[in-house]
Structures are given as C-alpha cells and as structure tokens.
C-alpha cells in the first residue's frame, strides 16, 4: 500500500473546517480536487470517513477514530 500523507492533511483540514468547500478555500485548492482526494482516501481505507450534508460534513465513527489519531 502506497501511503500519501497529503491525503491525511486534506482529511484533517476537512474535519477541522467541517466543510469540503471551507477546507478547499483554506488550502487554496478547488472543491472538486478536495472531494476527489477524500474519496481516494476512503477507497484506500475501505471506510466512509464523512457524512455529507447540505450544511457540511460530519465525521463518521471511523472518521472520528482517524481524526483523533492524526490530531
């Protein structure tokens, strides 16, 4: 397995900002690029890390575990 630490930085930014759009803005990136990278990380780990809502993102139980580990 090839580990890309940049994916974890993006995950952390989305988790702390509570929104993919806000994380993209904070990282000077585009929302589609951040979404793609989050999906990529979720596929690599074979878990859903976020619940997407109209108001932003919410960490799943697995996402909370990863967030606490990264934090």
Tab-separated table of C-alpha atoms in Angstrom:
chain	number	residue	atom	x	y	z
A	1	UNK	CA	0.000	0.000	0.000
A	2	UNK	CA	1.334	3.392	-1.019
A	3	UNK	CA	0.660	5.929	1.747
A	4	UNK	CA	0.192	9.523	0.639
A	5	UNK	CA	0.446	11.808	3.649
A	6	UNK	CA	-1.109	14.658	1.673
A	7	UNK	CA	-4.422	12.763	1.789
A	8	UNK	CA	-4.309	12.831	5.580
A	9	UNK	CA	-3.603	16.578	5.567
A	10	UNK	CA	-6.655	17.091	3.383
A	11	UNK	CA	-8.740	14.832	5.634
A	12	UNK	CA	-7.618	16.819	8.692
A	13	UNK	CA	-8.490	20.107	7.024
A	14	UNK	CA	-11.977	18.923	6.064
A	15	UNK	CA	-12.556	17.537	9.565
A	16	UNK	CA	-11.443	20.733	11.321
A	17	UNK	CA	-13.282	23.051	8.922
A	18	UNK	CA	-16.456	20.957	8.873
A	19	UNK	CA	-16.836	21.508	5.157
A	20	UNK	CA	-15.125	20.418	1.969
A	21	UNK	CA	-15.577	23.893	0.481
A	22	UNK	CA	-14.082	25.639	3.517
A	23	UNK	CA	-11.174	23.182	3.572
A	24	UNK	CA	-10.542	23.770	-0.132
A	25	UNK	CA	-10.517	27.510	0.439
A	26	UNK	CA	-8.144	27.183	3.415
A	27	UNK	CA	-5.771	25.021	1.357
A	28	UNK	CA	-6.013	27.203	-1.774
A	29	UNK	CA	-7.449	24.293	-3.700
A	30	UNK	CA	-10.677	23.567	-5.523
A	31	UNK	CA	-13.676	21.827	-4.014
A	32	UNK	CA	-13.671	19.066	-6.691
A	33	UNK	CA	-9.979	18.347	-6.024
A	34	UNK	CA	-10.558	18.007	-2.276
A	35	UNK	CA	-13.626	15.821	-2.852
A	36	UNK	CA	-11.598	13.582	-5.179
A	37	UNK	CA	-8.803	13.194	-2.619
A	38	UNK	CA	-11.231	12.403	0.215
A	39	UNK	CA	-12.895	9.744	-1.954
A	40	UNK	CA	-9.444	8.396	-2.787
A	41	UNK	CA	-8.549	8.122	0.918
A	42	UNK	CA	-11.892	6.486	1.718
A	43	UNK	CA	-11.310	3.917	-1.021
A	44	UNK	CA	-7.784	3.175	0.211
A	45	UNK	CA	-9.017	2.678	3.779
A	46	UNK	CA	-12.248	0.996	2.658
A	47	UNK	CA	-14.381	3.122	5.034
A	48	UNK	CA	-16.590	6.192	4.853
A	49	UNK	CA	-14.946	8.980	6.815
A	50	UNK	CA	-17.622	11.653	6.445
A	51	UNK	CA	-21.353	12.001	6.232
A	52	UNK	CA	-22.015	14.709	3.676
A	53	UNK	CA	-24.887	17.070	4.381
A	54	UNK	CA	-26.135	20.276	2.788
A	55	UNK	CA	-24.528	22.197	5.658
A	56	UNK	CA	-21.128	20.494	5.517
A	57	UNK	CA	-19.520	17.274	6.667
A	58	UNK	CA	-19.823	15.198	9.817
A	59	UNK	CA	-17.241	12.620	10.842
A	60	UNK	CA	-18.383	9.007	10.929
A	61	UNK	CA	-17.254	6.813	13.829
A	62	UNK	CA	-14.325	5.641	11.705
A	63	UNK	CA	-13.581	9.247	10.775
A	64	UNK	CA	-13.520	10.236	14.457
A	65	UNK	CA	-11.008	7.477	15.189
A	66	UNK	CA	-8.755	8.600	12.346
A	67	UNK	CA	-9.106	12.259	13.329
A	68	UNK	CA	-8.099	11.554	16.938
A	69	UNK	CA	-5.135	9.540	15.710
A	70	UNK	CA	-3.963	12.276	13.338
A	71	UNK	CA	-4.618	15.113	15.753
